[in-house]
Amino acid sequence: QVQLVESGGGLVQPGGSLRLSCVVSGTTFSVYGMGWYRQAPGKQRELVAEITSGGTTTYADSVKGRFTISRDNAKNALYLQMNSLKPEDTAVYYCKISILRDLNIWGQGTQVTVSS
């Protein structure tokens, strides 16, 4: 069965950086699209960034130019480099793998808090 485990979250000051990781097990990682989503208190889960099996990336306007999504197929890992963090980036960040268009598997989430 497919499992995703995120790590790398924490507390950081505005303007700081964090690197999130997601390790996938139980499937052939390289053939699936992957993404990072986040959910802040009282808000719906939203797309942060996606990357296709071919390496094409998509970013939310709110993070474009600050965040970078990447994947390492040899390590079955997905990454999100977050720079110039803002308080509004505070949320639980989730890793997602797209098995089918309407079948997604999610990680447990990792908390990112940006505060002085």
PDB file of C-alpha atoms in Angstrom:
ATOM      1  CA  GLN A   1       0.000   0.000   0.000  1.00  0.00           C
ATOM      2  CA  VAL A   2       1.062   3.559  -0.656  1.00  0.00           C
ATOM      3  CA  GLN A   3       2.265   5.679   2.258  1.00  0.00           C
ATOM      4  CA  LEU A   4       3.573   9.243   2.382  1.00  0.00           C
ATOM      5  CA  VAL A   5       5.530  10.712   5.294  1.00  0.00           C
ATOM      6  CA  GLU A   6       6.291  14.442   5.509  1.00  0.00           C
ATOM      7  CA  SER A   7       8.995  16.099   7.579  1.00  0.00           C
ATOM      8  CA  GLY A   8      10.849  19.398   7.885  1.00  0.00           C
ATOM      9  CA  GLY A   9       8.208  21.679   9.343  1.00  0.00           C
ATOM     10  CA  GLY A  10       8.750  23.909  12.336  1.00  0.00           C
ATOM     11  CA  LEU A  11       8.745  27.439  13.715  1.00  0.00           C
ATOM     12  CA  VAL A  12      10.577  30.106  11.723  1.00  0.00           C
ATOM     13  CA  GLN A  13      10.722  33.909  11.728  1.00  0.00           C
ATOM     14  CA  PRO A  14       9.371  35.961   8.820  1.00  0.00           C
ATOM     15  CA  GLY A  15      11.905  36.024   6.012  1.00  0.00           C
ATOM     16  CA  GLY A  16      13.332  32.674   7.008  1.00  0.00           C
ATOM     17  CA  SER A  17      13.487  29.399   5.094  1.00  0.00           C
ATOM     18  CA  LEU A  18      12.390  25.789   5.519  1.00  0.00           C
ATOM     19  CA  ARG A  19      12.740  22.677   3.389  1.00  0.00           C
ATOM     20  CA  LEU A  20       9.936  20.114   3.527  1.00  0.00           C
ATOM     21  CA  SER A  21      10.426  16.490   2.517  1.00  0.00           C
ATOM     22  CA  CYS A  22       7.969  13.749   1.609  1.00  0.00           C
ATOM     23  CA  VAL A  23       9.077  10.135   1.311  1.00  0.00           C
ATOM     24  CA  VAL A  24       6.807   7.764  -0.602  1.00  0.00           C
ATOM     25  CA  SER A  25       6.680   3.987  -0.229  1.00  0.00           C
ATOM     26  CA  GLY A  26       4.581   1.221  -1.734  1.00  0.00           C
ATOM     27  CA  THR A  27       4.455   2.272  -5.383  1.00  0.00           C
ATOM     28  CA  THR A  28       6.505   3.217  -8.406  1.00  0.00           C
ATOM     29  CA  PHE A  29       7.054   6.852  -7.512  1.00  0.00           C
ATOM     30  CA  SER A  30       8.363   8.153 -10.810  1.00  0.00           C
ATOM     31  CA  VAL A  31       5.176   7.632 -12.859  1.00  0.00           C
ATOM     32  CA  TYR A  32       2.854   9.759 -10.703  1.00  0.00           C
ATOM     33  CA  GLY A  33       2.228  13.439 -10.321  1.00  0.00           C
ATOM     34  CA  MET A  34       2.896  14.904  -6.871  1.00  0.00           C
ATOM     35  CA  GLY A  35       1.916  18.030  -5.029  1.00  0.00           C
ATOM     36  CA  TRP A  36       2.122  20.101  -1.870  1.00  0.00           C
ATOM     37  CA  TYR A  37      -1.037  21.527  -0.318  1.00  0.00           C
ATOM     38  CA  ARG A  38      -1.623  23.494   2.853  1.00  0.00           C
ATOM     39  CA  GLN A  39      -4.470  24.174   5.240  1.00  0.00           C
ATOM     40  CA  ALA A  40      -4.554  27.096   7.658  1.00  0.00           C
ATOM     41  CA  PRO A  41      -6.935  27.270  10.646  1.00  0.00           C
ATOM     42  CA  GLY A  42     -10.461  28.059   9.496  1.00  0.00           C
ATOM     43  CA  LYS A  43      -9.574  27.787   5.809  1.00  0.00           C
ATOM     44  CA  GLN A  44      -9.916  25.162   3.096  1.00  0.00           C
ATOM     45  CA  ARG A  45      -6.987  23.115   1.894  1.00  0.00           C
ATOM     46  CA  GLU A  46      -5.298  24.848  -1.031  1.00  0.00           C
ATOM     47  CA  LEU A  47      -2.750  24.012  -3.678  1.00  0.00           C
ATOM     48  CA  VAL A  48       0.787  25.238  -3.042  1.00  0.00           C
ATOM     49  CA  ALA A  49       2.707  23.548  -5.846  1.00  0.00           C
ATOM     50  CA  GLU A  50       2.490  20.536  -8.152  1.00  0.00           C
ATOM     51  CA  ILE A  51       4.990  18.607 -10.232  1.00  0.00           C
ATOM     52  CA  THR A  52       4.184  16.109 -12.969  1.00  0.00           C
ATOM     53  CA  SER A  53       5.970  12.843 -13.638  1.00  0.00           C
ATOM     54  CA  GLY A  54       7.833  14.684 -16.384  1.00  0.00           C
ATOM     55  CA  GLY A  55       8.980  17.472 -14.076  1.00  0.00           C
ATOM     56  CA  THR A  56       6.597  20.252 -15.106  1.00  0.00           C
ATOM     57  CA  THR A  57       5.803  22.519 -12.143  1.00  0.00           C
ATOM     58  CA  THR A  58       2.853  24.686 -11.167  1.00  0.00           C
ATOM     59  CA  TYR A  59       2.710  27.188  -8.291  1.00  0.00           C
ATOM     60  CA  ALA A  60       0.030  29.139  -6.520  1.00  0.00           C
ATOM     61  CA  ASP A  61       0.375  32.872  -7.151  1.00  0.00           C
ATOM     62  CA  SER A  62       0.880  33.449  -3.436  1.00  0.00           C
ATOM     63  CA  VAL A  63       4.121  31.427  -3.365  1.00  0.00           C
ATOM     64  CA  LYS A  64       5.491  31.940  -6.869  1.00  0.00           C
ATOM     65  CA  GLY A  65       9.076  33.148  -6.759  1.00  0.00           C
ATOM     66  CA  ARG A  66       9.525  32.077  -3.135  1.00  0.00           C
ATOM     67  CA  PHE A  67       8.860  28.315  -3.125  1.00  0.00           C
ATOM     68  CA  THR A  68      10.392  25.572  -5.276  1.00  0.00           C
ATOM     69  CA  ILE A  69       8.989  22.066  -5.689  1.00  0.00           C
ATOM     70  CA  SER A  70      11.259  19.234  -6.808  1.00  0.00           C
ATOM     71  CA  ARG A  71      11.396  15.458  -6.862  1.00  0.00           C
ATOM     72  CA  ASP A  72      14.099  12.807  -6.627  1.00  0.00           C
ATOM     73  CA  ASN A  73      12.770   9.638  -8.231  1.00  0.00           C
ATOM     74  CA  ALA A  74      15.768   7.572  -7.138  1.00  0.00           C
ATOM     75  CA  LYS A  75      14.982   8.385  -3.497  1.00  0.00           C
ATOM     76  CA  ASN A  76      11.179   8.306  -3.808  1.00  0.00           C
ATOM     77  CA  ALA A  77      11.160  11.803  -2.359  1.00  0.00           C
ATOM     78  CA  LEU A  78       9.344  15.075  -2.938  1.00  0.00           C
ATOM     79  CA  TYR A  79      10.661  18.408  -1.653  1.00  0.00           C
ATOM     80  CA  LEU A  80       9.403  21.925  -1.094  1.00  0.00           C
ATOM     81  CA  GLN A  81      12.017  24.629  -0.567  1.00  0.00           C
ATOM     82  CA  MET A  82      10.352  27.630   1.078  1.00  0.00           C
ATOM     83  CA  ASN A  83      12.172  30.963   1.157  1.00  0.00           C
ATOM     84  CA  SER A  84      11.152  34.450   2.282  1.00  0.00           C
ATOM     85  CA  LEU A  85       8.456  32.981   4.490  1.00  0.00           C
ATOM     86  CA  LYS A  86       5.545  35.157   5.568  1.00  0.00           C
ATOM     87  CA  PRO A  87       3.108  34.820   8.482  1.00  0.00           C
ATOM     88  CA  GLU A  88       0.356  33.978   5.991  1.00  0.00           C
ATOM     89  CA  ASP A  89       2.325  30.858   5.027  1.00  0.00           C
ATOM     90  CA  THR A  90       1.482  29.387   8.442  1.00  0.00           C
ATOM     91  CA  ALA A  91      -0.431  26.144   7.880  1.00  0.00           C
ATOM     92  CA  VAL A  92      -0.247  22.378   7.956  1.00  0.00           C
ATOM     93  CA  TYR A  93       1.472  21.269   4.761  1.00  0.00           C
ATOM     94  CA  TYR A  94       0.433  18.010   3.112  1.00  0.00           C
ATOM     95  CA  CYS A  95       2.133  15.887   0.478  1.00  0.00           C
ATOM     96  CA  LYS A  96      -0.118  14.305  -2.157  1.00  0.00           C
ATOM     97  CA  ILE A  97       0.328  11.651  -4.813  1.00  0.00           C
ATOM     98  CA  SER A  98      -2.160  11.418  -7.691  1.00  0.00           C
ATOM     99  CA  ILE A  99      -2.878   7.797  -8.546  1.00  0.00           C
ATOM    100  CA  LEU A 100      -5.850   8.707 -10.723  1.00  0.00           C
ATOM    101  CA  ARG A 101      -7.509  12.031 -11.503  1.00  0.00           C
ATOM    102  CA  ASP A 102      -9.947  11.503  -8.631  1.00  0.00           C
ATOM    103  CA  LEU A 103      -7.873   9.163  -6.461  1.00  0.00           C
ATOM    104  CA  ASN A 104      -5.293  10.881  -4.264  1.00  0.00           C
ATOM    105  CA  ILE A 105      -3.275   9.660  -1.304  1.00  0.00           C
ATOM    106  CA  TRP A 106      -2.169  12.132   1.352  1.00  0.00           C
ATOM    107  CA  GLY A 107       0.555  12.286   3.942  1.00  0.00           C
ATOM    108  CA  GLN A 108      -0.103  13.042   7.601  1.00  0.00           C
ATOM    109  CA  GLY A 109       0.944  16.690   7.306  1.00  0.00           C
ATOM    110  CA  THR A 110       3.689  18.790   8.871  1.00  0.00           C
ATOM    111  CA  GLN A 111       3.150  22.079  10.721  1.00  0.00           C
ATOM    112  CA  VAL A 112       4.807  25.245   9.452  1.00  0.00           C
ATOM    113  CA  THR A 113       4.541  28.312  11.689  1.00  0.00           C
ATOM    114  CA  VAL A 114       5.942  31.680  10.608  1.00  0.00           C
ATOM    115  CA  SER A 115       5.976  34.137  13.489  1.00  0.00           C
ATOM    116  CA  SER A 116       8.154  36.618  15.345  1.00  0.00           C
TER     117      SER A 116
END
